[in-house]
Coordinates of C-alpha atoms and ligand atoms in Angstrom, one line a residue:
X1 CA -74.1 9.8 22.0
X2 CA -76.6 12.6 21.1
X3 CA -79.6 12.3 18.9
X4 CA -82.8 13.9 17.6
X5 CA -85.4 11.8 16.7
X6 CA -87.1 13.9 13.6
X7 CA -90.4 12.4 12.9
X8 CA -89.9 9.0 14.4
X9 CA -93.5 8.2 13.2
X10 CA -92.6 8.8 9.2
X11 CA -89.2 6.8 9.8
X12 CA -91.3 3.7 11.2
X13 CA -93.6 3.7 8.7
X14 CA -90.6 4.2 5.7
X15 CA -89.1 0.9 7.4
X16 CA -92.8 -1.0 7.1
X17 CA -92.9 -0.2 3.2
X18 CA -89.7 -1.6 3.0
X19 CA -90.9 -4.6 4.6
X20 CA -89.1 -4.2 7.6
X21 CA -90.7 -5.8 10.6
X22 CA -91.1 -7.3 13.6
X23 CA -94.1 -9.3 13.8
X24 CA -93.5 -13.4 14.3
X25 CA -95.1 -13.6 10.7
X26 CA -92.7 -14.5 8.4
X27 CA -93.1 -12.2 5.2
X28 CA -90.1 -9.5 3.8
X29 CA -93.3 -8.0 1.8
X30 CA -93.7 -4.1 1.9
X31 CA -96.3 -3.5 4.6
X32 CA -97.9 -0.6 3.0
X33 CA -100.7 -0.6 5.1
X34 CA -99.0 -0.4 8.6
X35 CA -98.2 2.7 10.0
X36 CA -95.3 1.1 11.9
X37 CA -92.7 -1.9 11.2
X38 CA -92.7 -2.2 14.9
X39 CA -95.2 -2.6 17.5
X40 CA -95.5 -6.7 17.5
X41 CA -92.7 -7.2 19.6
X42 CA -90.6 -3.9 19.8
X43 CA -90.8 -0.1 20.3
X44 CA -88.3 2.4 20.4
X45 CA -87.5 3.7 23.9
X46 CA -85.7 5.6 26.1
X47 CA -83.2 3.9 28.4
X48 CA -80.9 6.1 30.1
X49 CA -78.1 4.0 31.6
X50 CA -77.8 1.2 28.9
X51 CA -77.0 3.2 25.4
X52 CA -79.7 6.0 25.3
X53 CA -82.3 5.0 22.7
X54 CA -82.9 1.5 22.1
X55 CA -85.0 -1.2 21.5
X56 CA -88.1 -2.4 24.1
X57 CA -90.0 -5.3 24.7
X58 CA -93.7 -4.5 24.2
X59 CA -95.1 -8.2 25.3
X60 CA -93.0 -10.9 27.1
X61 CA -90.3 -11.9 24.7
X62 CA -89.4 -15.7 24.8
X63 CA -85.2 -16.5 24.6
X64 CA -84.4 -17.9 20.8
X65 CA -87.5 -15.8 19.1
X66 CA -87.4 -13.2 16.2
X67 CA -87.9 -10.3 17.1
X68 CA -87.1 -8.2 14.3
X69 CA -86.4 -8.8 10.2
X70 CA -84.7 -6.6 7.6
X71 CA -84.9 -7.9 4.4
X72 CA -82.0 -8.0 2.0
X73 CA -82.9 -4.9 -0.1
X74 CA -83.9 -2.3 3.0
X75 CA -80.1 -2.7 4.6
X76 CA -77.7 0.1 3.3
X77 CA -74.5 -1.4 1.5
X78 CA -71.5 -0.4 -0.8
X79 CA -73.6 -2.7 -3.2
X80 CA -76.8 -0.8 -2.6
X81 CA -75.5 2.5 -2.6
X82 CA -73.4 1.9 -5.9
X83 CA -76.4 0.9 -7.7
X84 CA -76.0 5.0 -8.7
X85 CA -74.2 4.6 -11.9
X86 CA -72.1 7.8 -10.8
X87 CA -70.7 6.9 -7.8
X88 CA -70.0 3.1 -9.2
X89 CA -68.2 4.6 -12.1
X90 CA -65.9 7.1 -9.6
X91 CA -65.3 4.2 -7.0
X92 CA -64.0 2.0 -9.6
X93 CA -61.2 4.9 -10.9
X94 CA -60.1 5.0 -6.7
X95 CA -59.6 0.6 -6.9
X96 CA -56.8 1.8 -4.4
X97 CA -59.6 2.6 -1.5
X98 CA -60.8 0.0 1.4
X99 CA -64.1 -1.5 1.6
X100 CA -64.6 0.7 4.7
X101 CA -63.3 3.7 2.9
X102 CA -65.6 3.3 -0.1
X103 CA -68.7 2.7 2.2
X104 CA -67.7 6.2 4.8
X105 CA -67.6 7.7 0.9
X106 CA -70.8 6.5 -0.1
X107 CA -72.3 7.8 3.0
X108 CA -71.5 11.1 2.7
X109 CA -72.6 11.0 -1.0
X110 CA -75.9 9.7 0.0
X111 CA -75.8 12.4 2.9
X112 CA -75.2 15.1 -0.2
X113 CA -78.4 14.0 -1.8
X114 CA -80.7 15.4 0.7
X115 CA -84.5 14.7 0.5
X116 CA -83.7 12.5 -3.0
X117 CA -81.7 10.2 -1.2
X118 CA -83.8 6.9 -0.9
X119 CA -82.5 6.6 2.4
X120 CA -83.3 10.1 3.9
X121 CA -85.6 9.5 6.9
X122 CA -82.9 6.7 7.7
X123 CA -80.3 9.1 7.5
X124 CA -82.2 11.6 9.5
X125 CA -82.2 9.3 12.7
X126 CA -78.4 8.7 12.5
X127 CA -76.8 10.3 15.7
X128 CA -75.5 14.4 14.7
X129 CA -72.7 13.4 17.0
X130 CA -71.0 10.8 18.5
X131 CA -68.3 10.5 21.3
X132 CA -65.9 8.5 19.0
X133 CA -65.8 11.5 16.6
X134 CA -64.5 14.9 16.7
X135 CA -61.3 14.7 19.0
X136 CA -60.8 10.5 17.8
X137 CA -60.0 11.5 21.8
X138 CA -59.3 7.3 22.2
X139 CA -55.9 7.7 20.4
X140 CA -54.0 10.1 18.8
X141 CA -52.8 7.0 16.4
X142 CA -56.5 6.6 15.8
X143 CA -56.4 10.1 14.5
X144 CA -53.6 9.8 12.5
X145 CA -54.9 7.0 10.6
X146 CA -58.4 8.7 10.2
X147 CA -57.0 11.9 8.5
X148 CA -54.6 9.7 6.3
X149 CA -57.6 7.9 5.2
X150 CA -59.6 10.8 4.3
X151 CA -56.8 12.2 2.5
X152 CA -56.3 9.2 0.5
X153 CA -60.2 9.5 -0.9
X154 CA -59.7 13.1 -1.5
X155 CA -59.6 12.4 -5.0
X156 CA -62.7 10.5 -5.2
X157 CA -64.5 13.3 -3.2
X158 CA -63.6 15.6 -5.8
X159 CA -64.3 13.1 -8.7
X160 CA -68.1 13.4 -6.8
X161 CA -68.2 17.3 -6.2
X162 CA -69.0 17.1 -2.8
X163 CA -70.4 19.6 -1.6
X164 CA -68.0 21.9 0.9
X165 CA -69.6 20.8 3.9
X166 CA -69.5 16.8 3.2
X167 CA -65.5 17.2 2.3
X168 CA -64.6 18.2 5.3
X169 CA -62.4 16.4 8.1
X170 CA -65.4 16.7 10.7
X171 CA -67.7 15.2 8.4
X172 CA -65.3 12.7 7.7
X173 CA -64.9 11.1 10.9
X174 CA -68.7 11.5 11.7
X175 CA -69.2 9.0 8.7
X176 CA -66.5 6.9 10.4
X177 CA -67.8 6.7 13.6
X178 CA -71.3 6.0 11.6
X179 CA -69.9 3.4 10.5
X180 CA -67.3 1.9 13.3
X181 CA -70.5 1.8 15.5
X182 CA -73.6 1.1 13.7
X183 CA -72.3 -1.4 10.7
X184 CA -73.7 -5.3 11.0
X185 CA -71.4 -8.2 9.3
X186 CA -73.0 -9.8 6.2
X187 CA -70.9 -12.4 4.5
X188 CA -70.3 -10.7 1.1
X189 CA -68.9 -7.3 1.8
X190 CA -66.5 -6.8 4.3
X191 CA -67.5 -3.5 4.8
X192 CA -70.5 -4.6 6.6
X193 CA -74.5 -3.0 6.1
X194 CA -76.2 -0.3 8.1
X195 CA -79.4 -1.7 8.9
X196 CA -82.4 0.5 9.4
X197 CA -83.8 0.0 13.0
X198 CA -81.4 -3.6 13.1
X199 CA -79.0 -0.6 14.5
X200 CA -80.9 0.7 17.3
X201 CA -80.4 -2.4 19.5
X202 CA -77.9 -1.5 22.1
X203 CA -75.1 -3.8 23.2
X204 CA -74.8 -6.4 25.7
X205 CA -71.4 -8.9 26.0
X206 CA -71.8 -12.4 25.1
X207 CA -71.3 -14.5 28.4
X208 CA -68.2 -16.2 29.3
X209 CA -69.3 -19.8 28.7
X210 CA -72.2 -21.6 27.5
X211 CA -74.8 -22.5 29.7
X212 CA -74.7 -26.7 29.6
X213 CA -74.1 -29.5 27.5
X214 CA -77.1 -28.4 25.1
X215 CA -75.3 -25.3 24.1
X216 CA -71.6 -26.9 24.2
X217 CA -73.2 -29.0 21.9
X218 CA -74.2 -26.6 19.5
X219 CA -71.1 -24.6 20.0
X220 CA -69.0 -27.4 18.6
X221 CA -72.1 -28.3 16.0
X222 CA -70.9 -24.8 14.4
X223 CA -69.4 -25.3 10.9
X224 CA -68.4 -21.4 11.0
X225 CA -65.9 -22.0 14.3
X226 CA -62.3 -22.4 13.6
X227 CA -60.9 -26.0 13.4
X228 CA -59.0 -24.9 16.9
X229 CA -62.5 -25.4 18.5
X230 CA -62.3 -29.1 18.1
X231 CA -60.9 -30.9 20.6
X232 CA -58.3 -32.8 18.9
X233 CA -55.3 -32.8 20.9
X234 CA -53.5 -32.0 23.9
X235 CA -52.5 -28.3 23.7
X236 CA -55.7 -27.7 21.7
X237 CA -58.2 -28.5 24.8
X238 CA -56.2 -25.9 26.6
X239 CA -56.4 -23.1 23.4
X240 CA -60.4 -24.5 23.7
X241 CA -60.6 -23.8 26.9
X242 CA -59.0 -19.8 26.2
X243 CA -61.5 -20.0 22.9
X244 CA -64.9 -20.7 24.3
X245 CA -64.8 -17.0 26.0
X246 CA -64.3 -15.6 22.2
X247 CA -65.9 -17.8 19.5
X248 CA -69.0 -19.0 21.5
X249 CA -71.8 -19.6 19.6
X250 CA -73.6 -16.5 21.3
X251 CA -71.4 -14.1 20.1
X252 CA -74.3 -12.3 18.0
X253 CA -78.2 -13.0 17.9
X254 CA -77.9 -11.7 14.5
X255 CA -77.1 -12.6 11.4
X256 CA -78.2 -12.3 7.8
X257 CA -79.6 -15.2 7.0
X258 CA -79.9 -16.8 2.9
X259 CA -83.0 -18.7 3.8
X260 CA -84.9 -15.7 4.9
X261 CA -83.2 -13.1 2.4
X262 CA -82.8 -11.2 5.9
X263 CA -81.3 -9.7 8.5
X264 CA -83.2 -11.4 11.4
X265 CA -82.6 -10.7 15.2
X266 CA -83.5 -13.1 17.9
X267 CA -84.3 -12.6 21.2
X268 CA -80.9 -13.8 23.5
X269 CA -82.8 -14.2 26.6
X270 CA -86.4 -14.3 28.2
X271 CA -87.3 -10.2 28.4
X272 CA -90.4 -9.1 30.1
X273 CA -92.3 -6.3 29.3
X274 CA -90.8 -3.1 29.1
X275 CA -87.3 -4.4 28.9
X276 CA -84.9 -3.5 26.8
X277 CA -83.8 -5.6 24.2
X278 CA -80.5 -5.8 23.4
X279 CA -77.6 -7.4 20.8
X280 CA -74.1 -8.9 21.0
X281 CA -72.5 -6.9 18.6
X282 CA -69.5 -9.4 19.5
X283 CA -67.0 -9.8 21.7
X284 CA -65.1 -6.8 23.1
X285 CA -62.6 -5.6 25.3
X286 CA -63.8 -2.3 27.2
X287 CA -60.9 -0.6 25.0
X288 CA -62.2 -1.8 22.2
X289 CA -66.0 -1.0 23.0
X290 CA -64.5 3.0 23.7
X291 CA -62.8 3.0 20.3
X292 CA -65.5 1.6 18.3
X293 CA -68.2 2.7 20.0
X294 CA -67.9 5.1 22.5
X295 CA -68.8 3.9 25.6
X296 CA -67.9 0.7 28.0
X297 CA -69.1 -1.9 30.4
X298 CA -69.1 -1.8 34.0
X299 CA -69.3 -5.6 34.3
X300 CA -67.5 -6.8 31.1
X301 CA -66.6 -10.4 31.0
X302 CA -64.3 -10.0 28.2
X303 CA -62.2 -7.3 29.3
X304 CA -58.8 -8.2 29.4
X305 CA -55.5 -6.2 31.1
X306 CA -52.0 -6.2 29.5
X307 CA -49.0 -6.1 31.4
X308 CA -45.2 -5.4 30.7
X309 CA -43.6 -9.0 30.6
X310 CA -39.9 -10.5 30.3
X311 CA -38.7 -10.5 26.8
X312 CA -37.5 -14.0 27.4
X313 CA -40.7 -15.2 28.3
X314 CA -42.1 -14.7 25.1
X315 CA -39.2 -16.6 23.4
X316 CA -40.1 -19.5 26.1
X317 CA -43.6 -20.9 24.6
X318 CA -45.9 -20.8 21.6
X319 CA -48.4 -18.8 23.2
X320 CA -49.8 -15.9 21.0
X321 CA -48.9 -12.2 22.7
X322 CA -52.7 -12.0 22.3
X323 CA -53.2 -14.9 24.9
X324 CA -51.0 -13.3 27.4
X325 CA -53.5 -11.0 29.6
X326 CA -55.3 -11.0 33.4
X327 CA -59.0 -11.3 32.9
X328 CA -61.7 -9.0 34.0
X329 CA -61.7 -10.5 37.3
X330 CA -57.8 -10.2 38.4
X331 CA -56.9 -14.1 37.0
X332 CA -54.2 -15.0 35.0
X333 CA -55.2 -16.3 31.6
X334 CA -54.5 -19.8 30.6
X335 CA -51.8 -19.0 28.6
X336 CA -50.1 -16.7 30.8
X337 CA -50.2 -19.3 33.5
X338 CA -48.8 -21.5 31.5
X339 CA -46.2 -19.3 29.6
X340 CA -44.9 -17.9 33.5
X341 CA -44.7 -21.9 34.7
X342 CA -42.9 -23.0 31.5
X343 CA -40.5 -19.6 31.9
X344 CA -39.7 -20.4 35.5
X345 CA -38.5 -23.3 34.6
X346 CA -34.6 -24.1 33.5
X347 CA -34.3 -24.3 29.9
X348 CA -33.2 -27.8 30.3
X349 CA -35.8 -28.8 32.2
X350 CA -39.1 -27.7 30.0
X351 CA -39.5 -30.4 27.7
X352 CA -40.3 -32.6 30.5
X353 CA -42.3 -30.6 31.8
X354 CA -44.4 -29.5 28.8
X355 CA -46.9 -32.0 29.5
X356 CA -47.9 -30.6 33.0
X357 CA -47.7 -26.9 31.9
X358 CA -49.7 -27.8 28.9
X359 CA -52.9 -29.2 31.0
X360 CA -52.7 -26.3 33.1
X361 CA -50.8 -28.3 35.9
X362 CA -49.0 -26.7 38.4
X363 CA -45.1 -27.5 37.7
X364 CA -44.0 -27.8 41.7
X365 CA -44.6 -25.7 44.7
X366 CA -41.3 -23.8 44.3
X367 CA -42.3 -23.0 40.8
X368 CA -45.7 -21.6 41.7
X369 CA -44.7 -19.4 44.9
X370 CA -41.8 -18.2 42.0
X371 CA -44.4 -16.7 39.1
X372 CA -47.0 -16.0 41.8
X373 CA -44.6 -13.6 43.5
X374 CA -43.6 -12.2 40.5
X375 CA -46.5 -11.8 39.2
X376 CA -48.0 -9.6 42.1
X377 CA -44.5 -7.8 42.0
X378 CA -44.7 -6.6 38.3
X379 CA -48.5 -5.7 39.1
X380 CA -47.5 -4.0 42.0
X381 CA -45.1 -2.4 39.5
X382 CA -47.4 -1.0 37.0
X383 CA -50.0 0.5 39.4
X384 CA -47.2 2.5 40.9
X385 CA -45.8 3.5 37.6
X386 CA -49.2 5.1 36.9
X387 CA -49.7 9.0 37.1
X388 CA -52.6 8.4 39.5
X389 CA -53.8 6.0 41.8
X390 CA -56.4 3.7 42.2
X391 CA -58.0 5.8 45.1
X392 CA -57.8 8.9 43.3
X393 CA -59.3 7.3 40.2
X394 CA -61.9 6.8 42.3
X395 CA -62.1 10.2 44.0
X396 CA -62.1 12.3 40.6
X397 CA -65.1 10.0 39.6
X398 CA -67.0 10.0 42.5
X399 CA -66.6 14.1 42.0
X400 CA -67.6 13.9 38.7
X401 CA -70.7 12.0 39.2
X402 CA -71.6 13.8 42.7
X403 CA -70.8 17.6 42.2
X404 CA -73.8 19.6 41.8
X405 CA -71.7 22.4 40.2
X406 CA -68.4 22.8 38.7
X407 CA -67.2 24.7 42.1
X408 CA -68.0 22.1 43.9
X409 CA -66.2 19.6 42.1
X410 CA -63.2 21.9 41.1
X411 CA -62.4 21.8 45.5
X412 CA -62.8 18.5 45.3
X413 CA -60.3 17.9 42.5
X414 CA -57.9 20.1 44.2
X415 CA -57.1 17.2 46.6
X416 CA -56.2 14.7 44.0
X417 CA -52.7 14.1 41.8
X418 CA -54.8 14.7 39.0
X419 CA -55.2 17.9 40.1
X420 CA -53.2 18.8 36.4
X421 CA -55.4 17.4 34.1
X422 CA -58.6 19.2 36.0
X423 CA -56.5 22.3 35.0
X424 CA -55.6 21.2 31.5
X425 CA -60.0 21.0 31.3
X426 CA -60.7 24.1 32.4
X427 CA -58.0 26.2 30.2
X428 CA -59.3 24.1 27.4
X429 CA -62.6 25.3 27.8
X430 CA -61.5 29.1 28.5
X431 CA -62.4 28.3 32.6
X432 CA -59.7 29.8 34.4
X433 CA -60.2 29.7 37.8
X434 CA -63.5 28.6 40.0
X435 CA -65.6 32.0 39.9
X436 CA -65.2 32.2 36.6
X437 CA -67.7 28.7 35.8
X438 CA -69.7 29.3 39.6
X439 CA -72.6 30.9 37.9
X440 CA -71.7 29.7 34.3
X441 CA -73.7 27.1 32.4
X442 CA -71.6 24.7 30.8
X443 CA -71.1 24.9 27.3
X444 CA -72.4 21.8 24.9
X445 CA -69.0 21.6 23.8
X446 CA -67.6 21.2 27.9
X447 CA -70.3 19.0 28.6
X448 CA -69.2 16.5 26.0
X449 CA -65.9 16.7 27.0
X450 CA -66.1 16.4 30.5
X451 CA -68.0 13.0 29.8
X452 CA -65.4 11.9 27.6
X453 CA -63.1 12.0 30.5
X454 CA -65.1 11.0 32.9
X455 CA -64.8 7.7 30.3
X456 CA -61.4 7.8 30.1
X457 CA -61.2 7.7 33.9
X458 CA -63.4 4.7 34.0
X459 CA -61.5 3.0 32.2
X460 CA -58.5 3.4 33.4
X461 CA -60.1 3.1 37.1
X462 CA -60.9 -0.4 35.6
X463 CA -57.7 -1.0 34.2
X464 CA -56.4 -0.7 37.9
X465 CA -59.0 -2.3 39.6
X466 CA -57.9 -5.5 37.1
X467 CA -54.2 -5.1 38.0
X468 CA -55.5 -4.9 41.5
X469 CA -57.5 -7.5 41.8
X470 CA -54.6 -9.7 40.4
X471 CA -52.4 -9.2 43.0
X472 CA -55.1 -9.9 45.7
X473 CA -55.5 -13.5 43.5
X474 CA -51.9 -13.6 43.3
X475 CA -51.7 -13.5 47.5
X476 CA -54.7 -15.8 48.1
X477 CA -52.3 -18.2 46.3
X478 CA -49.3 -17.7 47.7
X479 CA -50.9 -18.0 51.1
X480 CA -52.3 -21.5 50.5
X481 CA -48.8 -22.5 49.6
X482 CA -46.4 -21.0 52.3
X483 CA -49.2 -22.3 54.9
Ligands
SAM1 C1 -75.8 0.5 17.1 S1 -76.0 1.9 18.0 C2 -77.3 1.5 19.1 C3 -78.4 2.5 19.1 C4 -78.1 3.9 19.6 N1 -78.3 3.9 21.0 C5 -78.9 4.9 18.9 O1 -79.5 5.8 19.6 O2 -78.9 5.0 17.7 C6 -74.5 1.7 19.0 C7 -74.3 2.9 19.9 O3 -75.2 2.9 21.0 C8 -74.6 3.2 22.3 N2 -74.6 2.0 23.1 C9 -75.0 0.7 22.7 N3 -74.9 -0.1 23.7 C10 -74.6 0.6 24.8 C11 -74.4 0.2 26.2 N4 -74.6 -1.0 26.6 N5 -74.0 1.2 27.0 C12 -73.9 2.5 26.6 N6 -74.0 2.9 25.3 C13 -74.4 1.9 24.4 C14 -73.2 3.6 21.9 O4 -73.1 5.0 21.8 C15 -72.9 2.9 20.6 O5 -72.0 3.5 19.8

């Protein structure tokens, strides 16, 4: 993500009038004497390889403390925004739009206002660009849907005279990608808030399980997790078991809360000095974390791998397509286990054997070395199926991130399969052959895009890596049993 950082010092001291702050004092009063809402516990830094700018410790942080608190009336909502009898009065002709339409709408209208906008120095430190935007490169679905949503608030647009440039496509899907990646949850709109300096804490994943009987404790202490949670039955420890990774009680360290009348935001670990503090935004898949917010994890817990399986085999349990996937670190899921054991089984044979596939039992030795094998074959499968391979994945990266020019890297490239779309980049961007980009500094425009691809390649590299790292678990298994 870009950014400019206009008057960083006016934007600070905006947020501290509107009582915005992170000192350990609990008050949502305007600070109108403080040149800064931050400085107590946080400033705003630089931190290159974890999200750009962000949020830094400035004093040890203890885990559990507040760190930062927007009251109720500083964050940006539909409600807020529609307090402008206006817009209220369009958006009520156009009942037709979503929640998330109506709030990319009120955006942009605020956006129109300029310097009268109560939110202008917020607005001027919103990213110009974002790598979500522009191309929607994730998907072309993604795409699809965002154009058929700006066409469907056309009408409102007009009913607002927007101004030319706010009506546009571009500036469309800037306000989406606003608010795909910078919206916080607050239980009365759907649509979410945008939270003055709440949205310049960058992302970290929740971990995979809670750290001891303290937390599991308050995990199943928490009114807000689904009834599944409990452990109140057989198949339901095992859907627990699946669950804990995705409704842990760490999923965010903020929340709004009534008492406070605030957005507050706790600390989710002991941070020294210096460090930056960051926020589960929840939990994502690196797919997800690309669509929404442009960028992925190296090391993400919750990643999660789909592969092709037998029709029958969905037919055979009660397990949710959902649950059906190889974690980040090449293991089956529970489900899939499961679903594969009950599958192998003859059909008149799986009622007795419900019990042991529902505990995660093993069904017999025959049956194991059976889904194990297949398994790693249908892996084996899908890497081969794949345009590229996991070593040139790998290769094209490694050129990407080591080529000190784009000759360099283009003779590099030359050796790999994916030699095609290295030439699809270069005719994109007018480069047609290797002397014609020796001298030439990259445009903006091929910058951005050549590190959208080098994302897409990551991600796919990871993809593989999952796939891979399954059949390796898939062998270390099968060797145990045909020892
Ligand atoms: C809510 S904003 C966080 C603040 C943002 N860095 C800024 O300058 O405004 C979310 C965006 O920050 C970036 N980001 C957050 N966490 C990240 C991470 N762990 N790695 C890379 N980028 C991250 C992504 O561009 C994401 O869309």
């Amino acid at each position: 993500m870009e950014q400019e950082h206009p008057n960083l010092e006016s934007f600070l001291s905006w947020a501290a009038q509107l009582g915005i702050s992170d000192s350990t004092t609990r008050t949502n009063q305007p600070q109108h004497s403080l040149s800064s809402c931050l400085g107590s516990s946080l400033s705003v830094s630089h931190f290159p390889h974890t999200g750009g700018r962000g949020l830094g410790a400035v004093r040890d942080l203890r885990r559990g403390e507040i760190v930062l608190r927007v009251p109720k009336s500083a964050l940006m909502t539909r409600e807020t925004v529609m307090e402008d009898k206006k817009l209220c009065d369009a958006v009520n002709r156009h009942s037709s739009l979503s929640s998330a339409q109506i709030l990319i709408v009120c955006l942009l209208y605020e956006m129109g206002k300029g310097k009268t906008s109560r939110w202008h120095p917020y607005l001027m430190h919103l990213p110009h660009t974002y790598d979500v935007d522009e191309a929607m490169w994730v998907t072309e679905k993604a795409m699809l849907k965002a154009k058929s949503e700006w066409k469907e608030a056309h009408s409102l647009m007009q009913d607002l005279m927007f101004k030319p440039q706010f009506f546009t496509f571009k500036a469309w899907v800037w306000a989406a990608a606003t608010i795909s990646s910078r919206t916080l949850h607050i239980p009365w709109d759907e649509a979410g808030c945008l939270c003055p300096v709440g949205d310049l804490f960058n992302y970290d994943a929740p971990g995979i399980e809670p750290s001891g009987i303290e937390d599991l404790d308050r995990l199943l202490s928490n009114t807000s997790i689904p009834d599944t949670i409990v452990l109140n039955g057989d198949k339901n420890i095992m859907v627990d078991a699946e669950q804990l990774d995705s409704h842990s009680w760490r999923l965010t360290d903020g929340g709004f809360e009534e008492d406070a009348n605030a957005y507050c935001f706790y600390a989710r670990e002991h941070y020294k000095k210096g460090d930056q503090v960051l926020l589960c935004y929840g939990t994502y898949t690196n797919l997800e974390l690309l669509e929404h917010y442009g960028f992925l994890l190296q090391e993400n817990p919750n990643d999660k791998v789909f592969i092709p399986l037998e029709p029958a085999l969905y037919s055979s349990t009660s397990w949710s397509k959902e649950s059906l996937y190889i974690h980040h670190n090449g293991k089956p899921s529970f489900a899939l286990l499961a679903a594969l054991r009950l599958w192998a089984t003859p059909q008149s044979r799986r009622r007795s054997v419900g019990h042991l596939v529902y505990s995660g039992s093993r069904v017999s030795t025959d049956n194991e070395i059976f889904i194990m094998k297949w398994l790693s074959k249908t892996c084996d499968a899908v890497l081969r199926n794949l345009p590229t391979s996991l070593e040139e994945d790998t290769f094209l990266l490694n050129a990407m991130d080591n080529s000190q020019d784009f000759s360099t890297f283009m003779e590099i490239t030359k050796l790999v399969s994916s030699r095609d779309e290295t030439c699809t980049f270069l005719e994109t961007h007018n480069m047609k052959d290797t002397h014609s980009f020796t001298d030439v500094i990259l445009s903006r425009k091929a910058r951005r895009s050549m590190d959208r691809w080098k994302l897409a390649v990551q991600w796919r590299l990871k993809y593989k890596k999952v796939i891979f790292d399954c059949i390796t678990y898939c062998n270390k298994i099968l060797d145990s049993l045909l020892k």
